[in-house]
Structure formats: structure tokens, C-alpha cells
Short mmCIF file of C-alpha atoms in Angstrom, two decimals:
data_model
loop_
_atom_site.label_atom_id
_atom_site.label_comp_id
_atom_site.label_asym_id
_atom_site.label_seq_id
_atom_site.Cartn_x
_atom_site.Cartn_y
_atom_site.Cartn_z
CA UNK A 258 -42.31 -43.11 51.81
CA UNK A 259 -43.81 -41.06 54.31
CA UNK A 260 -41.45 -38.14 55.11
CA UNK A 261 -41.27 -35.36 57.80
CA UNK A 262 -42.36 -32.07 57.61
CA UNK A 263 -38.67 -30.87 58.16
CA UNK A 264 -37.19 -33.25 55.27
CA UNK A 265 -40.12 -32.05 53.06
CA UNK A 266 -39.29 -28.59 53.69
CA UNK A 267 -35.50 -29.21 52.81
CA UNK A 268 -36.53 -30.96 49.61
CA UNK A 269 -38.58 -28.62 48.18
CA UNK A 270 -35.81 -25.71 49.24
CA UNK A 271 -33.04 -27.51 47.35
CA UNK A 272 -35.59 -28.18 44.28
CA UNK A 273 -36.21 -24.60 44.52
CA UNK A 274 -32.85 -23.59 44.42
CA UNK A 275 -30.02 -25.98 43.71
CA UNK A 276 -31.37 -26.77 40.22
CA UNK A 277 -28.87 -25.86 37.82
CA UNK A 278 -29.24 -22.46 36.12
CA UNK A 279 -30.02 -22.41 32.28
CA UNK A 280 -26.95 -20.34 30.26
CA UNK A 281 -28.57 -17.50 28.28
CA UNK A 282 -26.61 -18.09 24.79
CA UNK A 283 -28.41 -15.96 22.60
CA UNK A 284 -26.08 -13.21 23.08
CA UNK A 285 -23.35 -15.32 22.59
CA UNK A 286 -24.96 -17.34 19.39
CA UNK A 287 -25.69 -13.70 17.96
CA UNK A 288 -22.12 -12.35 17.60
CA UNK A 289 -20.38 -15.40 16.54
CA UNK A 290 -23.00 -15.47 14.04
CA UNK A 291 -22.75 -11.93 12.65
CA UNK A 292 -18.96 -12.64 13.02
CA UNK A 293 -19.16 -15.68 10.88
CA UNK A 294 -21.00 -13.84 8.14
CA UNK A 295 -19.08 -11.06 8.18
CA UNK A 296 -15.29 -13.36 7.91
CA UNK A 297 -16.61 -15.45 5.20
CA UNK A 298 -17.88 -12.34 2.88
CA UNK A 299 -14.43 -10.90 3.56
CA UNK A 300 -12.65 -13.92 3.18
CA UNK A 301 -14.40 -14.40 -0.12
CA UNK A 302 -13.12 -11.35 -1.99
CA UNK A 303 -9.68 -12.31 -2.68
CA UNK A 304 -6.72 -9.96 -2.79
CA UNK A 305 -5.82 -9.81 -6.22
CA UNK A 306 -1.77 -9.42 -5.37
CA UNK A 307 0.22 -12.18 -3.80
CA UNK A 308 1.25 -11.64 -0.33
CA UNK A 309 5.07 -12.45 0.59
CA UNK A 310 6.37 -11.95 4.23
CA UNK A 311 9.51 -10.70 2.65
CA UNK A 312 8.34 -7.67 1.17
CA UNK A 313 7.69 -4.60 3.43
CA UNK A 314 5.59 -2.35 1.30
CA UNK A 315 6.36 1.42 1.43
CA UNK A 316 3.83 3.24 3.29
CA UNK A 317 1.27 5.76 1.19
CA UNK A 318 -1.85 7.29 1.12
CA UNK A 319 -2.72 6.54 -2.69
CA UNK A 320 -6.33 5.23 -2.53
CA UNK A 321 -6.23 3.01 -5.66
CA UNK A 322 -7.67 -0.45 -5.16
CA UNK A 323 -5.47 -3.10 -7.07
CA UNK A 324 -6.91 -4.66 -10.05
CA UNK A 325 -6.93 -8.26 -10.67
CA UNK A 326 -5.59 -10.30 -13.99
CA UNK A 327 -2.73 -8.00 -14.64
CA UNK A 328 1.47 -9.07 -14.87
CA UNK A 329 3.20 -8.95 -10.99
CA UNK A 330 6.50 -7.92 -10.83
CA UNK A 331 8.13 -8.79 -6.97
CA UNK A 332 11.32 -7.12 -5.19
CA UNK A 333 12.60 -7.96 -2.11
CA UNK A 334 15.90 -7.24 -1.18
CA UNK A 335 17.08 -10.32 -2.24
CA UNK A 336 15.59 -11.27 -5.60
CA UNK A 337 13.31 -9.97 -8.15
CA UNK A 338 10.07 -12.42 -9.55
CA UNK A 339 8.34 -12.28 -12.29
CA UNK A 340 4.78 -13.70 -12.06
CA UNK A 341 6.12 -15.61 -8.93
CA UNK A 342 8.97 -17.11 -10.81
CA UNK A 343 12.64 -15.53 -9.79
CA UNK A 344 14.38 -14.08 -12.75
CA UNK A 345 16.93 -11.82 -11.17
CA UNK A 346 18.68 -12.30 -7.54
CA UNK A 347 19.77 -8.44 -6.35
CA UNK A 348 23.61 -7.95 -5.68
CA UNK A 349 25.69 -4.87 -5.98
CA UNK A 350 26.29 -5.18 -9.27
CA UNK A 351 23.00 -5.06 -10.41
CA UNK A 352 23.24 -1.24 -9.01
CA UNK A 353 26.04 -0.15 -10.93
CA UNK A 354 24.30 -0.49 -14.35
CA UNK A 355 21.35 1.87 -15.16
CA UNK A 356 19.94 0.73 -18.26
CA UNK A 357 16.98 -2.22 -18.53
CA UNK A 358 17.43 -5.06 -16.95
CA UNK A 359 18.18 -7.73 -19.80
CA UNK A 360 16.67 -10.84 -18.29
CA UNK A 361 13.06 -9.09 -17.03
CA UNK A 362 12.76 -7.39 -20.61
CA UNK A 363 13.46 -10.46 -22.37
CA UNK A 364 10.98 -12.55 -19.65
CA UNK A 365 8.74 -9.58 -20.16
CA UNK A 366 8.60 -9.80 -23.90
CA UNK A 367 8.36 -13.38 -23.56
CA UNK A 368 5.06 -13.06 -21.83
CA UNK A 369 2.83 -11.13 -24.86
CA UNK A 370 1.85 -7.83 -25.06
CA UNK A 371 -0.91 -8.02 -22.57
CA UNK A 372 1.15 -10.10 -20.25
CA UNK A 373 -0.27 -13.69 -21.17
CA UNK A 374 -3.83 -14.67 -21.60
CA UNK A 375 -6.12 -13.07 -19.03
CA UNK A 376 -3.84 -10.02 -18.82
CA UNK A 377 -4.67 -6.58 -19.97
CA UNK A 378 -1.67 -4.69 -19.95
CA UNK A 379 -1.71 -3.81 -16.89
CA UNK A 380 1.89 -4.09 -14.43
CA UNK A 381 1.93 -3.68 -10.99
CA UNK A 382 5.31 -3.51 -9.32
CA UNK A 383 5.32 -4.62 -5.18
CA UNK A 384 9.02 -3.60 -4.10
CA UNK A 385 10.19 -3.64 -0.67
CA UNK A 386 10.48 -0.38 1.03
CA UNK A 387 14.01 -0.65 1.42
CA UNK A 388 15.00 -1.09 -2.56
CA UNK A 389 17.08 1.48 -4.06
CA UNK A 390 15.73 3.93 -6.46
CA UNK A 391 18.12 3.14 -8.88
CA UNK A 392 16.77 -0.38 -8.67
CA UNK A 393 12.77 1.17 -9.27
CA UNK A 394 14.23 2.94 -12.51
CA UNK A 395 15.80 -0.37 -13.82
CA UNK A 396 12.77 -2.12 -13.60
CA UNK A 397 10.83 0.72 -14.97
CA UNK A 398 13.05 0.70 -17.99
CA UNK A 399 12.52 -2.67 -19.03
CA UNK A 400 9.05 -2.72 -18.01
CA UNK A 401 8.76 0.45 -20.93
CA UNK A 402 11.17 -1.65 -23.54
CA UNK A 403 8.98 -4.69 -23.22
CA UNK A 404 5.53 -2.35 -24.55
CA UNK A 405 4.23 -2.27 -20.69
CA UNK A 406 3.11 1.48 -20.44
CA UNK A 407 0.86 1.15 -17.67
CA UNK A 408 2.85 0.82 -14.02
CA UNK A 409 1.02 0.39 -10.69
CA UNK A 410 3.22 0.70 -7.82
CA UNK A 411 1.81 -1.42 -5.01
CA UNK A 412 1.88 0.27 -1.64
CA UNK A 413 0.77 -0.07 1.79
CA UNK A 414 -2.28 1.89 2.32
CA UNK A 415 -1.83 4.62 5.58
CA UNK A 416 -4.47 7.18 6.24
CA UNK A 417 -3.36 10.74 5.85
CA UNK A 418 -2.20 12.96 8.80
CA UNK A 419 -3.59 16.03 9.04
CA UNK A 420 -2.96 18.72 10.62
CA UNK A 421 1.14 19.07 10.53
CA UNK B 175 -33.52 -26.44 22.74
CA UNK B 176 -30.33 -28.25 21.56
CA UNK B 177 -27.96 -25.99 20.01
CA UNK B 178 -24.78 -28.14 20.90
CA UNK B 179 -24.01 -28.79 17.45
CA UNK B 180 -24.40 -24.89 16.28
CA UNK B 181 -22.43 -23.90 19.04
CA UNK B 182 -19.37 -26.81 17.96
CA UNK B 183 -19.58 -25.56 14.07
CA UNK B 184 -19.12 -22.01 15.41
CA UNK B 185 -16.59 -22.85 17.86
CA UNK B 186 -14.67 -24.30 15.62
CA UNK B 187 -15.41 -21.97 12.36
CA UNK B 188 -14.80 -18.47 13.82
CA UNK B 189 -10.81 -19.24 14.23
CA UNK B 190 -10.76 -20.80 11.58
CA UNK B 191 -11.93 -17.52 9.23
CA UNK B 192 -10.12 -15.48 11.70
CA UNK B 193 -6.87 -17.21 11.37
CA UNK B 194 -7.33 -17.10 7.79
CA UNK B 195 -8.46 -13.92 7.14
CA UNK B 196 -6.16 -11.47 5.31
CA UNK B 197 -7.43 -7.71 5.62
CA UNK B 198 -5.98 -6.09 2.79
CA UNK B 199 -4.20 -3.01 2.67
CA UNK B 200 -2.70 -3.19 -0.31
CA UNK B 201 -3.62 -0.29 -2.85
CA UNK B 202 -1.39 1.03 -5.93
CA UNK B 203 -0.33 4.37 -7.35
CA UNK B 204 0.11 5.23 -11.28
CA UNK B 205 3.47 6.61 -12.33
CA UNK B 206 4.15 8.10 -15.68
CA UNK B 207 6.96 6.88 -17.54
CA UNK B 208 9.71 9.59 -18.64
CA UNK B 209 9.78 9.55 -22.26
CA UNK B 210 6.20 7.95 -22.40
CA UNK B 211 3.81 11.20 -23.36
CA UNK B 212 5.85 14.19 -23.23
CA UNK B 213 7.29 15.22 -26.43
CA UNK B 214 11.08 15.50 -27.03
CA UNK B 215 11.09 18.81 -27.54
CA UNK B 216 9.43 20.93 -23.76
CA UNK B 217 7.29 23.81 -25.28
CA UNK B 218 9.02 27.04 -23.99
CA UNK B 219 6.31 28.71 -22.77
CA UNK B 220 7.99 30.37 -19.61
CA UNK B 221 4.81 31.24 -18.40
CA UNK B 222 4.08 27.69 -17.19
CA UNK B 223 5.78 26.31 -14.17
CA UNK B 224 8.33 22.96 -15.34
CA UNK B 225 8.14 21.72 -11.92
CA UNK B 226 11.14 19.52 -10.69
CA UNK B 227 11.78 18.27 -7.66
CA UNK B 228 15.39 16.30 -7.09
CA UNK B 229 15.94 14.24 -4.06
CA UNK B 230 19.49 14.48 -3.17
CA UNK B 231 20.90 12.07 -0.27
CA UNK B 232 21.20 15.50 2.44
CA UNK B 233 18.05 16.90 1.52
CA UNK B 234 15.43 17.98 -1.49
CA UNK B 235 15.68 20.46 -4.40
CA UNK B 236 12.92 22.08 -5.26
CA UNK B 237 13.24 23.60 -9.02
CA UNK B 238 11.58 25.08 -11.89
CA UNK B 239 12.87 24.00 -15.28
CA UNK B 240 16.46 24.76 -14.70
CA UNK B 241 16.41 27.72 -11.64
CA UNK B 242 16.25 25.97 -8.35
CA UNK B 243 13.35 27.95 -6.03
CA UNK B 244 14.12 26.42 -3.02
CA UNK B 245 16.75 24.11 -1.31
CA UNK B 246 15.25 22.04 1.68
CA UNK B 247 18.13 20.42 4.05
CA UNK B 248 17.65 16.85 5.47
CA UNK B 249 16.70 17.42 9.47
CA UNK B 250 18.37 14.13 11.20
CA UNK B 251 17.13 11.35 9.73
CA UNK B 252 13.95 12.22 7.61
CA UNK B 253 13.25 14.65 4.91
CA UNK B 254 12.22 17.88 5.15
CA UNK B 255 8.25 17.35 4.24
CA UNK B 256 6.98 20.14 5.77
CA UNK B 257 8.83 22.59 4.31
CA UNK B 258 8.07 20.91 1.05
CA UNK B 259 4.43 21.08 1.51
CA UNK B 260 4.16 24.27 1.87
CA UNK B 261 6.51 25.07 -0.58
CA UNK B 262 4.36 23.24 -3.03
CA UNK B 263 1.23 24.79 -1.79
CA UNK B 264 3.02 28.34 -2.76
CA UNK B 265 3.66 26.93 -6.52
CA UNK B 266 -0.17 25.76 -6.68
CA UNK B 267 -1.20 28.60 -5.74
CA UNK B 268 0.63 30.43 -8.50
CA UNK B 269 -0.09 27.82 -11.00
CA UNK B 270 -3.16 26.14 -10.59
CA UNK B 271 -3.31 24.93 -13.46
CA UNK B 272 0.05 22.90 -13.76
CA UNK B 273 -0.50 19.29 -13.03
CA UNK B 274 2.76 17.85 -14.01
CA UNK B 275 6.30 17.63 -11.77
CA UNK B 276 9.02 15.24 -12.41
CA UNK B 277 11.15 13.20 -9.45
CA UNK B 278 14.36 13.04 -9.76
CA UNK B 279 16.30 10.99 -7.27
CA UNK B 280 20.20 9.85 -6.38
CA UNK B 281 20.43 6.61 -7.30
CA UNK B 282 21.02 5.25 -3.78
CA UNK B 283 17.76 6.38 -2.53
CA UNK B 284 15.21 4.14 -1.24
CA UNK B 285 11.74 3.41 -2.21
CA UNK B 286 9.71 4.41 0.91
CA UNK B 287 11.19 8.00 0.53
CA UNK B 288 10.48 8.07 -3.07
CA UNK B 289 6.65 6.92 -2.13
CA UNK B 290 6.93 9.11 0.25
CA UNK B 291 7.80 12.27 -1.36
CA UNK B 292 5.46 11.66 -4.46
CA UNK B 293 2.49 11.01 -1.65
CA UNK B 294 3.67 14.72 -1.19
CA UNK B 295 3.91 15.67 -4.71
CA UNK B 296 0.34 14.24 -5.40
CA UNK B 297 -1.61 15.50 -3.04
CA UNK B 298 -2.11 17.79 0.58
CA UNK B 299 -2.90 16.58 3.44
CA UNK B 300 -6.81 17.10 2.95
CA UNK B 301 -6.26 14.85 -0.18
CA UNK B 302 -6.48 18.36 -2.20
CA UNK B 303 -4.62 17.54 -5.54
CA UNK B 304 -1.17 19.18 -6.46
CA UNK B 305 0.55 17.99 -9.58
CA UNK B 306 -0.73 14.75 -9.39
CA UNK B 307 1.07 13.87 -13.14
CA UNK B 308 4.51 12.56 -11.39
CA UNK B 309 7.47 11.75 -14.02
CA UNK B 310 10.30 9.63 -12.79
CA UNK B 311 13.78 10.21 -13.25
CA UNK B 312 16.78 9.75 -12.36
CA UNK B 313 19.28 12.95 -11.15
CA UNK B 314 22.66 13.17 -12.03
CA UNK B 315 25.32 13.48 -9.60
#
């Protein structure tokens, strides 16, 4: 179809500018790449301690990294768990006694001497910030009555302030 | 170039990791057991420093064997740390070579201080060791 010079004109303008610009998504395709990398190396490497929301961990600035295949001993404020299994719930008169606690020695011996089969001795204790101390010793004594000599206390880890 | 279908699978997976990612912050610290290495009978050598520090509910104790060196009041609602450090830096001074200090603490006292107070025990601030052999105990009233 013959057209005019003006409509020409027009349709070559609007070819030359109304086409829709390309996205540039390299940029974009880059980082989510590198970021997809990066979370599934870290999500990989599993932590080797349980995580429960219940349990604030005390704040420290011991460096230790935890080590995996050892015995977990759990306190929150409202029970104590053995390996993920609840063998003592916490009251006040749990606090008035300061000698081993019978039922964790006895579910401590119960385990072996290297804490079942791919232990190695090894006890790591995560108590909740907010435990008394007198708790801590209780624990400590039966963990040293059931043949545990080895104690890790699990903390949160907090860089060191310098400077005060 | 199509890259619909990358850009779906990433759409989709980076949430998905980041939702499930944990970063862990979880580290440990070694205590020594009372009772576990030390001998029943304490060698008398007076010339070493028995290093004891008691944490009482109004404030810390700072003693050697039986003579208390220093007696640090609790300031409102948090121990006083900073007069512990440098009380601490004195003894290290004196005795480098001492490694050992025992913890005693009131029953009623709560874990974060006692982390708290060993962090202190352990180490300085420029992660310059102190008596890094910690024995826990408990004090008597």
C-alpha cells in the first residue's frame, strides 16, 4: 500500500523508538547466582548441636567450634533433655538439693561410656542463660558420676569489646 | 537468549536457602571439673598464687587461697567487670605463670553471669590469656 511521506516518517519514528527496551539481566543473574552458591555451601555444613527456640544461650567470646557425634545435654527453664529426650522437668525443688541429679546419672550411665555408638566421650551442655548456677553444678555432678570428664558448655558466640 | 527458566529456578531457590539457612553462632567452652585433676591434698607452696574468685549475689570476691585481695561491689544491676579485669591483670602480672583459678558461685546465680565472669577469668579483652584453667565450684553461704 502506497503510503505518504508523512505516515512513512511516523512509522519509521515509532519503529525507531517505541520498540520495547531489552532488560540487561546479567547483573541481576550474577548475584543470585553467587548467592545461590554461597547458601547452599553454607547450608550444607550442618550445625552439629540442635537448635531449640527455648533456649537463650549465654553470651561469650570462647572461640571453640562445636564438635559433632558427642552426648547433648539441654536446659531450658522448664525441663532438662537428654539426647532430645526429657528426663527431668525443673521446679524448685530440684534447687534445694545439691548433689547429682539421680535420673540424668542413671540415663547417663545408661548410655555407655562414650555416650552410645558414634560418641566419643565428649558432653556438651546448652543451658539457657537464665538457669541457676546451682542447677549448672547439678548437672556437672552427674555428668562426672556417670565417667563423662570432658564438658563443653555451649554458648553464644559475641565478639570481644575492646577498649573498656 | 531465553533465560526464563534460570531466572524461575533462582527466583524460587534463593528464599528458599535463605529461609532455611541457619548461620551458626554456636561455639563451646571447656570447664574443668573440681575434683577431676587436682590432687586432694593443694601443694603449699605459698609462693604460687591459689587464685579464687567467689561470686556472691551483691558483688565478686576476689581471693587468694584463703586471704581475700580484693572485694568488688555489684554497681546497679551488673557486676563489677572492670574492676575485675584489671584486678586480674595485676595478679598476671605478678604470676605469670599461674594458669589455674577456681569459680565459686551462690547457688542462685545465673548462667550468663557465670559465662560471663569466666569469659573474664579466661582471657583480656585482646584475647591475651589469664588463667584460662577455670575450676567450678560452688561457695558456701
Amino acid at each position: 500500500m502506497k503510503m505518504s511521506r508523512r505516515a512513512r516518517r511516523m512509522d519509521r519514528h515509532h519503529r525507531r523508538h517505541g520498540r520495547a527496551g531489552t532488560l540487561s539481566l546479567v547483573s541481576l543473574m550474577d548475584i543470585f547466582t553467587i548467592l545461590v552458591f554461597f547458601l547452599l555451601v553454607s547450608s550444607a555444613q550442618v550445625s552439629p548441636l540442635p537448635h531449640r527456640a527455648s533456649i537463650a544461650l549465654p553470651p561469650s567470646t570462647a572461640e571453640a567450634a562445636p564438635e559433632s557425634g558427642g552426648v547433648v545435654i539441654e536446659v531450658d527453664r522448664k525441663s532438662l533433655r537428654l539426647q532430645g529426650r526429657e528426663i527431668v522437668e525443673i521446679d524448685d525443688g530440684l534447687l534445694a538439693d545439691a548433689d547429682a541429679l539421680p535420673a540424668l546419672t542413671e540415663a547417663l550411665v545408661a548410655l555407655g561410656p562414650t555416650g552410645g555408638a558414634d560418641g566419643d566421650g565428649r558432653l556438651t551442655v546448652m543451658g539457657d542463660g537464665g538457669i541457676p548456677y546451682r542447677l549448672l553444678q547439678r548437672i556437672l555432678a552427674s555428668c562426672r558420676r556417670a565417667g563423662f570428664p570432658h564438658i563443653a558448655l555451649a554458648i553464644r558466640r559475641q565478639p570481644r569489646s575492646r577498649g573498656r | 537468549m531465553n533465560i526464563t527458566a534460570f531466572m524461575n529456578l533462582m527466583v524460587i531457590l534463593v528464599p528458599f536457602l535463605l529461609i532455611t539457612a541457619t548461620f551458626s553462632q554456636i561455639a563451646v567452652l571447656d570447664v574443668t571439673l573440681p575434683g577431676d585433676q587436682r590432687s586432694p591434698a593443694q601443694p603449699p607452696d605459698r609462693s604460687e598464687l591459689r587464685l579464687a574468685v567467689v561470686v556472691h549475689a551483691d558483688g565478686i570476691e576476689v581471693l587468694d587461697g584463703e586471704r581475700r585481695l580484693e572485694r568488688l561491689p555489684r554497681r546497679g544491676d551488673a557486676y563489677d567487670l572492670a574492676g575485675l579485669d584489671r584486678r586480674l591483670d595485676a595478679l598476671k602480672r605478678r604470676f605469670p605463670s599461674t594458669d589455674e583459678a577456681r569459680l565459686l558461685a551462690e547457688p542462685a546465680t545465673p548462667y550468663e553471669d557465670i559465662v560471663a565472669i569466666m569469659d573474664h577469668l579466661r582471657a583480656d579483652d585482646d584475647g591475651r590469656e589469664r588463667f584460662p584453667v577455670i575450676g567450678l565450684e560452688e561457695a558456701g553461704r
